[in-house]
Short mmCIF file of N, CA, C and O in Angstrom, two decimals:
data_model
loop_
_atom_site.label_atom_id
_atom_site.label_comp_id
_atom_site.label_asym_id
_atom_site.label_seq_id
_atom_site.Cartn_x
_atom_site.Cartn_y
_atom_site.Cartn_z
N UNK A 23 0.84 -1.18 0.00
CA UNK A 23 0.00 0.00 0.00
C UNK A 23 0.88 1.24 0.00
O UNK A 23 1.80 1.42 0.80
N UNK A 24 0.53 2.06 -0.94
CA UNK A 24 1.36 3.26 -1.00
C UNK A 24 1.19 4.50 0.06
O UNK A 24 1.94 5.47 0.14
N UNK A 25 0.13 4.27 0.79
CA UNK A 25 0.33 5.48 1.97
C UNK A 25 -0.92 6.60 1.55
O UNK A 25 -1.49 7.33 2.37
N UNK A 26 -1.22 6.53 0.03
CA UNK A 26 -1.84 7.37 -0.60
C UNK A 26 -3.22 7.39 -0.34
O UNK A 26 -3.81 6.53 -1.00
N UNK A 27 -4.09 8.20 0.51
CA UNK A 27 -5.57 8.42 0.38
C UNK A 27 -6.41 8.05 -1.03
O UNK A 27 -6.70 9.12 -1.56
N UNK A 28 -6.82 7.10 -1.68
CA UNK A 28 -7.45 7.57 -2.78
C UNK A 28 -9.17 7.72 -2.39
O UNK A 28 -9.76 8.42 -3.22
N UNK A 29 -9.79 7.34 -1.61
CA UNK A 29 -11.25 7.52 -1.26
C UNK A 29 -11.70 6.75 -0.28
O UNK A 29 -11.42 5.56 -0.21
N UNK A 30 -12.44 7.36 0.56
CA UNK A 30 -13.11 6.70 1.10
C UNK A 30 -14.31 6.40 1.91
O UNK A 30 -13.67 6.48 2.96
N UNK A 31 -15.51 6.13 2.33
CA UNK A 31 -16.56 6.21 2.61
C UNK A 31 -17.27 6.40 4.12
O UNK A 31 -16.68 5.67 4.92
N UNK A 32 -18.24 7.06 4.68
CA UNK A 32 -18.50 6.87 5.68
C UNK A 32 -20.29 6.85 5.87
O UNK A 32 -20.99 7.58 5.18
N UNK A 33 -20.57 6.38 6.37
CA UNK A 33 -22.44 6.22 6.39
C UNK A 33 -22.76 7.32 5.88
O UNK A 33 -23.88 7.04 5.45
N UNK A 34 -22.57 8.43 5.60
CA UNK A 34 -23.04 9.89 5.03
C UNK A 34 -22.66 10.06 4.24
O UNK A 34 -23.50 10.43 3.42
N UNK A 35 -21.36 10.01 3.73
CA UNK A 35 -20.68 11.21 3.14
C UNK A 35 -19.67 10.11 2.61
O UNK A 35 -19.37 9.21 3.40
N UNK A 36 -18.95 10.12 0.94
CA UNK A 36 -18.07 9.66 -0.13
C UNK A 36 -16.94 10.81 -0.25
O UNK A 36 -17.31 11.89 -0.71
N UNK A 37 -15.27 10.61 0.20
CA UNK A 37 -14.58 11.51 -0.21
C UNK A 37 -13.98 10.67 -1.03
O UNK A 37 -13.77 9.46 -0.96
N UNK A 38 -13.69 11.68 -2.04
CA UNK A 38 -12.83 10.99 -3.46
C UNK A 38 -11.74 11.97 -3.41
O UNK A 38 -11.70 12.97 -2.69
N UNK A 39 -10.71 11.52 -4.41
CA UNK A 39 -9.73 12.30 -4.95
C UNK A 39 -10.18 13.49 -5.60
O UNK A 39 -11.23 13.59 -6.24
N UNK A 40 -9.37 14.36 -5.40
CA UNK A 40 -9.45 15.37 -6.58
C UNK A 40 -8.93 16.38 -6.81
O UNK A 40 -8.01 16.25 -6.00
N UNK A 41 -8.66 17.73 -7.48
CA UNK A 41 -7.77 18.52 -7.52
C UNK A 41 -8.78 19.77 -7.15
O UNK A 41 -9.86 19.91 -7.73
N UNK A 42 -8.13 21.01 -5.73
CA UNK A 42 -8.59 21.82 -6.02
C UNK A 42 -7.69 22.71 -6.80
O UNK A 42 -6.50 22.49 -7.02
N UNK A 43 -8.39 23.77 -7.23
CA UNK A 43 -7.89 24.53 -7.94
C UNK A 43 -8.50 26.08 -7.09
O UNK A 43 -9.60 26.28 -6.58
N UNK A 44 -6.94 27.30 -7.25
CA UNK A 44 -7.84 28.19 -6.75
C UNK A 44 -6.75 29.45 -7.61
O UNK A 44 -5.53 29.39 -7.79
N UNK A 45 -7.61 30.41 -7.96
CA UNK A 45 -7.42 31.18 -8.56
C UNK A 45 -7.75 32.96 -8.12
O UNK A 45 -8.77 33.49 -7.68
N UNK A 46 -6.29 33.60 -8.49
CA UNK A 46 -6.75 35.19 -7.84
C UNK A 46 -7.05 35.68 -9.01
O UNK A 46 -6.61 35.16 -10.04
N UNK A 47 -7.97 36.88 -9.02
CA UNK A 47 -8.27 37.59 -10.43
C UNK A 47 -9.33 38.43 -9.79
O UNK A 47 -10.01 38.15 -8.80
N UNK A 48 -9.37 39.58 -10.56
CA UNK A 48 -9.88 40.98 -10.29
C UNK A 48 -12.09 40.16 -10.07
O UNK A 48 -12.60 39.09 -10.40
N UNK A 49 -12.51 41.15 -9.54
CA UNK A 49 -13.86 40.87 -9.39
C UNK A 49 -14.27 40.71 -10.48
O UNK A 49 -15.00 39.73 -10.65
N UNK A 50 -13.92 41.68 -11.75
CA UNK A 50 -14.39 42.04 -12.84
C UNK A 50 -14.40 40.42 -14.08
O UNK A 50 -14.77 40.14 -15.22
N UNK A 51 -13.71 39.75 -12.88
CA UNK A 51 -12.73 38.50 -14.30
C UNK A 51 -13.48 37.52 -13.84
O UNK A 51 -13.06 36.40 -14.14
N UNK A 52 -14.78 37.58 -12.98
CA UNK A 52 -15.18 36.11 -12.32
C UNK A 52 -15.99 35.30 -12.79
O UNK A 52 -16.09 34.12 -12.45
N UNK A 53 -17.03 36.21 -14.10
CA UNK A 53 -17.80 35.27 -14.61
C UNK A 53 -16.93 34.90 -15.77
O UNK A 53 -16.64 33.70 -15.75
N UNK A 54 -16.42 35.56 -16.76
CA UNK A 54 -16.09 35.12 -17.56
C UNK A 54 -15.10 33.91 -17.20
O UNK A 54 -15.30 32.91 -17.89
N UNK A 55 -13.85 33.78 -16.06
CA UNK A 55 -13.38 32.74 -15.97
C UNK A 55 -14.27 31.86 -15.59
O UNK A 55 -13.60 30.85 -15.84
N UNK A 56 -15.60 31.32 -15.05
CA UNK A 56 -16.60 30.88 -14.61
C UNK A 56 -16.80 29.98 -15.67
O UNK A 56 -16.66 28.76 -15.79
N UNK A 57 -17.26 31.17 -16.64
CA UNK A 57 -17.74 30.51 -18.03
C UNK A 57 -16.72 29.73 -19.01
O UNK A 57 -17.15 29.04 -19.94
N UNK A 58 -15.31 29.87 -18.74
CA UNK A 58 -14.99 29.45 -19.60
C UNK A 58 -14.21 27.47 -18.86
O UNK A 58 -13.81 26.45 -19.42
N UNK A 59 -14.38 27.87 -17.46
CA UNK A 59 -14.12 26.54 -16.68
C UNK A 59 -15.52 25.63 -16.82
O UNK A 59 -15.32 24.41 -16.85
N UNK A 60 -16.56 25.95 -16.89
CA UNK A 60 -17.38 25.21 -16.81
C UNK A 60 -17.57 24.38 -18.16
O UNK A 60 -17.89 23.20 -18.33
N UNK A 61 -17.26 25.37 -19.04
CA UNK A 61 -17.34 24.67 -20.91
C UNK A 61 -16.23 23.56 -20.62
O UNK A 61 -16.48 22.53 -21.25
N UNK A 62 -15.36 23.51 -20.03
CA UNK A 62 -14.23 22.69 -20.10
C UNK A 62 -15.17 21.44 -18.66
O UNK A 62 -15.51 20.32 -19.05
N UNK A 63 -15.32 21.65 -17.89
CA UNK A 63 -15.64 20.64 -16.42
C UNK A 63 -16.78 21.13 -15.99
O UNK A 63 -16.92 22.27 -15.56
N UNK A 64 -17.66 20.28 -16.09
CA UNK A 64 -19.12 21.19 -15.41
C UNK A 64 -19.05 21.61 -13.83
O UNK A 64 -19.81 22.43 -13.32
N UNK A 65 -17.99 20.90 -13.14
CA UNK A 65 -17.69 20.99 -11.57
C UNK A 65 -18.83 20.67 -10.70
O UNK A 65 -19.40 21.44 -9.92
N UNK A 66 -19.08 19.33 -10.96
CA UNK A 66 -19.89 18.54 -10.72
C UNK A 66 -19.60 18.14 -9.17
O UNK A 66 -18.41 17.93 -8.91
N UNK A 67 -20.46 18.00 -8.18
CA UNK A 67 -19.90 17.42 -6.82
C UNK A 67 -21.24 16.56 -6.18
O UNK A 67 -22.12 16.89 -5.38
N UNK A 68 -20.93 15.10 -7.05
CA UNK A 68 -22.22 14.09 -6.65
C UNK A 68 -22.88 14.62 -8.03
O UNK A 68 -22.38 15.29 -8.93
N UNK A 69 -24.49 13.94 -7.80
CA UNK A 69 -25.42 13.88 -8.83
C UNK A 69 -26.21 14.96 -8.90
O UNK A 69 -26.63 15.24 -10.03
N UNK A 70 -26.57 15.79 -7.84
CA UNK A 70 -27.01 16.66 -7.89
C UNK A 70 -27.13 17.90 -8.14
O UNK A 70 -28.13 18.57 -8.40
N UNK A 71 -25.42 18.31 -7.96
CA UNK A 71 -25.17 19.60 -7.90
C UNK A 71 -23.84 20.09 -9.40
O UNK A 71 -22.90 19.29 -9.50
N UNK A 72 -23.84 20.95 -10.11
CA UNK A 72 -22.63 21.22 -10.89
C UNK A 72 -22.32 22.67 -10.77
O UNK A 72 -23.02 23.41 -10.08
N UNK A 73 -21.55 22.97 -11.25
CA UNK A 73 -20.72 24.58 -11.22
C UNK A 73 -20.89 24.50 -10.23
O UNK A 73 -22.05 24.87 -10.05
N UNK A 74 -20.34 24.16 -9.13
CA UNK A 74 -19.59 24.46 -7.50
C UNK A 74 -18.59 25.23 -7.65
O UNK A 74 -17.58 25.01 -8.31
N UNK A 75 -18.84 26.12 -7.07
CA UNK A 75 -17.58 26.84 -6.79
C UNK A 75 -17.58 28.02 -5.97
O UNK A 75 -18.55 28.78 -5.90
N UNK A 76 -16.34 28.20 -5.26
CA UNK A 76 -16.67 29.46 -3.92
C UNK A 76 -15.51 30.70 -4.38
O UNK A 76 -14.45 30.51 -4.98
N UNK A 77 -15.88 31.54 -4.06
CA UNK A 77 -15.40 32.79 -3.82
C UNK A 77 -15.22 33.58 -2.51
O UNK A 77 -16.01 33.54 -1.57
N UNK A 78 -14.18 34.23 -2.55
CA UNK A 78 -13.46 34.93 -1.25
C UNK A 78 -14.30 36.63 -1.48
O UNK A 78 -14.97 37.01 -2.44
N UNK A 79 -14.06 37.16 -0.56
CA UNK A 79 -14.63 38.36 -0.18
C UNK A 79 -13.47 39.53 -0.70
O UNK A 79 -12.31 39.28 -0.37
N UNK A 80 -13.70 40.84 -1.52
CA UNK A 80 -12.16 41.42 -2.01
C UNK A 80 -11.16 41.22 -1.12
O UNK A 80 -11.41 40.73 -0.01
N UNK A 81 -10.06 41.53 -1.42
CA UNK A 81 -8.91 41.41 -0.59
C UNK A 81 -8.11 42.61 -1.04
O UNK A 81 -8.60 43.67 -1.42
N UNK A 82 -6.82 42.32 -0.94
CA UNK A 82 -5.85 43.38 -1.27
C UNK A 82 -4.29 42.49 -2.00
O UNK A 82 -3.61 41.74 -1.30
N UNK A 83 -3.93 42.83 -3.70
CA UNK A 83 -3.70 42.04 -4.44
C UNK A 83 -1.55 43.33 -3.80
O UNK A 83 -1.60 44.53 -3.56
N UNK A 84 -0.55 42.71 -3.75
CA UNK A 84 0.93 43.16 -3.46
C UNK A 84 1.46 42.37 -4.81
O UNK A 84 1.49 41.16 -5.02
N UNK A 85 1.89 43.56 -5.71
CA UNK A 85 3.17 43.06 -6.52
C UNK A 85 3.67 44.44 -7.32
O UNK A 85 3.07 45.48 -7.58
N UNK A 86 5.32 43.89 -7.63
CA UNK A 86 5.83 44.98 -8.20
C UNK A 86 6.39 44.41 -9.70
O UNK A 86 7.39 43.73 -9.95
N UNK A 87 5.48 44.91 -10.49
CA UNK A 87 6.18 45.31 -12.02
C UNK A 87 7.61 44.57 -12.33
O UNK A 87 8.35 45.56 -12.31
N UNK A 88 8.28 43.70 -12.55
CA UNK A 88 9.72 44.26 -13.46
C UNK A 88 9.69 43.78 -14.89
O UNK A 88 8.67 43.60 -15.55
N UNK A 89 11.25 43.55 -15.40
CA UNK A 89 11.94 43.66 -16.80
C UNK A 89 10.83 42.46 -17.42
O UNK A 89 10.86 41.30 -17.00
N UNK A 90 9.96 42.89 -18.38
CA UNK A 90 9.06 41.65 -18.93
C UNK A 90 7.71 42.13 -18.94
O UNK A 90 6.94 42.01 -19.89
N UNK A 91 7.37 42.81 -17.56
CA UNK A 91 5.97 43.15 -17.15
C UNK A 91 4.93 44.06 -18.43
O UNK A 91 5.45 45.10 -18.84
N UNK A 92 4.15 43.85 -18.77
CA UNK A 92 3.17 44.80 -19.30
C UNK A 92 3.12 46.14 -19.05
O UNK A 92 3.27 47.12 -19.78
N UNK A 93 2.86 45.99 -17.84
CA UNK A 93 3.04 47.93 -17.49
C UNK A 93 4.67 48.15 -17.44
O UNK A 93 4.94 49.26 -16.96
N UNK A 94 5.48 47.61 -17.70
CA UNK A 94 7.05 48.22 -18.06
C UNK A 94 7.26 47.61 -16.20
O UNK A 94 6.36 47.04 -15.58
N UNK A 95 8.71 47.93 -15.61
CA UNK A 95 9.40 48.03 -14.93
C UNK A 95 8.98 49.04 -13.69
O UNK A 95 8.58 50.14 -14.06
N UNK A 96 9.00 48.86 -12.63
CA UNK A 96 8.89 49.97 -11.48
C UNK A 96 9.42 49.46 -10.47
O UNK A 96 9.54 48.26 -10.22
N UNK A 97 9.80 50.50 -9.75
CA UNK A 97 10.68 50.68 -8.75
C UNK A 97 9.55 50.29 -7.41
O UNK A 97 9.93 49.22 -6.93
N UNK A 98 8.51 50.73 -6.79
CA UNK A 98 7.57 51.03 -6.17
C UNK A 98 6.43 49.44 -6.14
O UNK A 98 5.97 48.76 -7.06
N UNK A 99 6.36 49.39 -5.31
CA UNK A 99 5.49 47.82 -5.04
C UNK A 99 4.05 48.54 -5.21
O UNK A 99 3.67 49.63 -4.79
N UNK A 100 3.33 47.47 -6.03
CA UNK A 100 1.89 48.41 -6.18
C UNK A 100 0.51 47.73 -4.89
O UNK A 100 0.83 46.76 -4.19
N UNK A 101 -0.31 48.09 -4.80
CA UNK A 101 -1.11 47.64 -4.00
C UNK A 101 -2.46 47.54 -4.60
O UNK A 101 -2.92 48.65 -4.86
N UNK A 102 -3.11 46.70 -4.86
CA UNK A 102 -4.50 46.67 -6.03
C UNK A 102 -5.23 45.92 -5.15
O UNK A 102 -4.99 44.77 -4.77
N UNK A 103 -6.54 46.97 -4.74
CA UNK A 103 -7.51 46.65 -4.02
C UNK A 103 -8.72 45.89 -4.80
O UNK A 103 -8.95 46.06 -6.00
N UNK A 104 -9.46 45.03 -3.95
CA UNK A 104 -10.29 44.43 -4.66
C UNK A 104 -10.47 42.43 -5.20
O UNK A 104 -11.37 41.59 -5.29
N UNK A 105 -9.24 42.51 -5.39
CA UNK A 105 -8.99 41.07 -5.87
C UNK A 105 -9.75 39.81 -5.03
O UNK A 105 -9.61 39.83 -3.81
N UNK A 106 -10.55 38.70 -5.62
CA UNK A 106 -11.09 37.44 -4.63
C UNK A 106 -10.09 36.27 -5.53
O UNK A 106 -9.35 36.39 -6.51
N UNK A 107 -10.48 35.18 -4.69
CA UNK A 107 -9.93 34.06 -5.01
C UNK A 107 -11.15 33.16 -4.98
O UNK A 107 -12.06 33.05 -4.16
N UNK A 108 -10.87 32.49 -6.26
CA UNK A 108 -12.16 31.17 -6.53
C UNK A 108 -11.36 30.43 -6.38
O UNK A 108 -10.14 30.57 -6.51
N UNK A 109 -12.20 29.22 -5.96
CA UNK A 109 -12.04 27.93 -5.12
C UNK A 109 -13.04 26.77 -6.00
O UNK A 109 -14.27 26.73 -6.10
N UNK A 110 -12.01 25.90 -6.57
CA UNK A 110 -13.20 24.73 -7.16
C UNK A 110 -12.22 23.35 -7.49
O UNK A 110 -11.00 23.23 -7.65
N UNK A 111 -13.34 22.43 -7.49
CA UNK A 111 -12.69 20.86 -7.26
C UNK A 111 -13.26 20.66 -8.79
O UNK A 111 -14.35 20.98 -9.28
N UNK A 112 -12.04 19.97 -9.40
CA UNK A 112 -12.80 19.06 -10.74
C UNK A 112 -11.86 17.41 -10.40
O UNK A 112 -10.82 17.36 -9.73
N UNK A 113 -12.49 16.27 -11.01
CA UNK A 113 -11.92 15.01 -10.45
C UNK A 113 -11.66 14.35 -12.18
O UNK A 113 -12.01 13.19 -12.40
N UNK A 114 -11.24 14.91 -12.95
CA UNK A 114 -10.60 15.02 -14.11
C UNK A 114 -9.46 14.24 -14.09
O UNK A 114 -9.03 14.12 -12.95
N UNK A 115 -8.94 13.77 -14.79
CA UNK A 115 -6.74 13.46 -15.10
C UNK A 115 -6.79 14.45 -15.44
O UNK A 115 -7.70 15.27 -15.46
N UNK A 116 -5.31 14.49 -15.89
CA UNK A 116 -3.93 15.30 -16.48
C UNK A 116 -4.65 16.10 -17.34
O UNK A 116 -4.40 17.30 -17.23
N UNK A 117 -5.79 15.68 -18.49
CA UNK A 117 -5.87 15.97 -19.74
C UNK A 117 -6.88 17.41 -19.39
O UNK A 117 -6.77 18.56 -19.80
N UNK A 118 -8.06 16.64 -18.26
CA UNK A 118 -9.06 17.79 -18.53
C UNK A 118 -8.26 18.69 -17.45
O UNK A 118 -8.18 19.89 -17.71
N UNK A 119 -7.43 18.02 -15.80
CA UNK A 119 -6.95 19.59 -15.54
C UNK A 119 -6.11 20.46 -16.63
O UNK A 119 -6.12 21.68 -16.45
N UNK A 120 -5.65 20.13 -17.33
CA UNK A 120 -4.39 21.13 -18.27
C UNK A 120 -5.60 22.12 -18.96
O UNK A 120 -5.68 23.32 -18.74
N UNK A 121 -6.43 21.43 -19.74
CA UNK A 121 -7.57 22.27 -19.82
C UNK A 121 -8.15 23.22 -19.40
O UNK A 121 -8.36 24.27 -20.01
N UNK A 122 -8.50 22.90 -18.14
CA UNK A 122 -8.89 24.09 -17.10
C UNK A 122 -8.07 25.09 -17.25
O UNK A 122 -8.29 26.20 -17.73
N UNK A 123 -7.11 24.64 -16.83
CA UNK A 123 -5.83 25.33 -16.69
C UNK A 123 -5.98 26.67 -17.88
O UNK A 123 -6.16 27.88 -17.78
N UNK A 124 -5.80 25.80 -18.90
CA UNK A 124 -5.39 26.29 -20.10
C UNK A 124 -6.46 27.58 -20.61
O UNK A 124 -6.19 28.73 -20.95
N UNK A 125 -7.63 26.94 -20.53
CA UNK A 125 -9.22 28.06 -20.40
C UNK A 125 -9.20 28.87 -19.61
O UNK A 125 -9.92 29.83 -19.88
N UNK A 126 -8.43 28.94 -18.31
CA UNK A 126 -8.33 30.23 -16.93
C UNK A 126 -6.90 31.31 -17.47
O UNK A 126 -6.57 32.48 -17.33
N UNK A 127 -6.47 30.31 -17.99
CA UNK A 127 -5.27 31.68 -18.55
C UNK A 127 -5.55 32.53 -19.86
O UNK A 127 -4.95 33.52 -20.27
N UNK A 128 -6.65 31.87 -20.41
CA UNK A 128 -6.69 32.68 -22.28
C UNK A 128 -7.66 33.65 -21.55
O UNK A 128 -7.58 34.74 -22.11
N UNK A 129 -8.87 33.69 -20.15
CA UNK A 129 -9.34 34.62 -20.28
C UNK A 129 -9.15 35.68 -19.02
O UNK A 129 -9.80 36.70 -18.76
N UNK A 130 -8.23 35.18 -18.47
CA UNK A 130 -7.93 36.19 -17.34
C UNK A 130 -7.27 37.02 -18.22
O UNK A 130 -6.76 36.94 -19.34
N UNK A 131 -7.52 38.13 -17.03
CA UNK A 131 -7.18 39.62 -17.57
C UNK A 131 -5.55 39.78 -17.03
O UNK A 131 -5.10 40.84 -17.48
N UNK A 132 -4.74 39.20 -16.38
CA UNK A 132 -3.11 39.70 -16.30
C UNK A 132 -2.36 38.83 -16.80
O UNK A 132 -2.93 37.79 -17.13
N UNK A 133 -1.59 38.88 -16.91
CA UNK A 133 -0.34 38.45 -18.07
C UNK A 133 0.15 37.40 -17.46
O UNK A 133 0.55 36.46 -18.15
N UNK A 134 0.26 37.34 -15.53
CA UNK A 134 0.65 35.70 -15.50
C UNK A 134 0.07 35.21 -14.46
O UNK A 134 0.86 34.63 -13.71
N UNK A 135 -1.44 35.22 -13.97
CA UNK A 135 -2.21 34.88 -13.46
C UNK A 135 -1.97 34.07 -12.41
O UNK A 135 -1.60 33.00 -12.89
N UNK A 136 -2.00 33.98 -10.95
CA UNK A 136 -1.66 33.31 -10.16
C UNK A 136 -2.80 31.99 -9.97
O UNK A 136 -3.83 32.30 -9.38
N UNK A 137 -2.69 30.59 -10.41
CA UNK A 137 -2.94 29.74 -10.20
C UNK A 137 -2.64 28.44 -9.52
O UNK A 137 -1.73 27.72 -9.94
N UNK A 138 -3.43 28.09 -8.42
CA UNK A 138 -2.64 26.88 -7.88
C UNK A 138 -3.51 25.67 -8.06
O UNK A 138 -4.72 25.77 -8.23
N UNK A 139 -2.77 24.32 -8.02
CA UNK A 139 -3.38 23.36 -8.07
C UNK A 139 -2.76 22.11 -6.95
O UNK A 139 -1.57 21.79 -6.92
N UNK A 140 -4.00 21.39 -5.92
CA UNK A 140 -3.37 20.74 -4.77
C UNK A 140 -4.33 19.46 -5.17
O UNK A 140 -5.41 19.50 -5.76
N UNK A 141 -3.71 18.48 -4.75
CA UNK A 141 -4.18 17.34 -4.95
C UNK A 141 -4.96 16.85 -3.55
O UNK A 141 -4.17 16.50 -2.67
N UNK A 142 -6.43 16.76 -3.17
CA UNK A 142 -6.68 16.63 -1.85
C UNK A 142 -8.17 15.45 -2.48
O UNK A 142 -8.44 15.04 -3.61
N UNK A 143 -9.00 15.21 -0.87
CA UNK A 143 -9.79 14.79 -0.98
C UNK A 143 -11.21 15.12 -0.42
O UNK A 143 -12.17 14.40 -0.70
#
């Protein structure tokens, strides 16, 4: 046995594998990334329910510009109010997360979009 959780059951409740995924991006960017994750994974959780997915309350987004950046180079760390983070499970392989993946970067609005992906259950 490899040590590895892959699922498991309790009189209520089925946990399975799966990947969350969570993503920062301006308020303004939430349906459209919405729309374009769901064309790819309906984000299905059980039989009943699809497009699951949670959102954070604004926050406050810290980064500074350099050699490469869109807005050019700066000296000065910027502070961009506003930003949430979505939160969603798809139980996909390799193929449909890269997908996701791949659909959250063509329509976010910054140039290198902070995305993470954790393998949980």
């Amino acid at each position: 046995m490899s040590g590895q959780l892959e699922e498991f059951n309790t009189a209520s409740v089925w946990m399975r594998k799966s990947h969350l995924i969570e993503v920062g991006a301006p308020l303004a960017d939430v349906e459209r990334i919405m729309a374009a994750v769901v064309a790819v994974d309906p984000l299905a959780v059980g039989p009943n329910y699809d497009q699951v997915a949670f959102q954070t309350a604004a926050g406050i987004e810290r980064y500074r510009p350099r050699a490469g950046a869109a807005a050019g180079t700066e000296a000065a760390v910027r502070l961009q109010a506003g930003p949430v983070t979505l939160y969603f499970e798809i139980e996909g392989d390799s193929l449909v997360l890269g997908a996701v993946i791949e659909a959250i970067f063509q329509v976010h609005s910054y140039q290198q979009p902070t995305i993470r992906v954790s393998l949980c259950l």
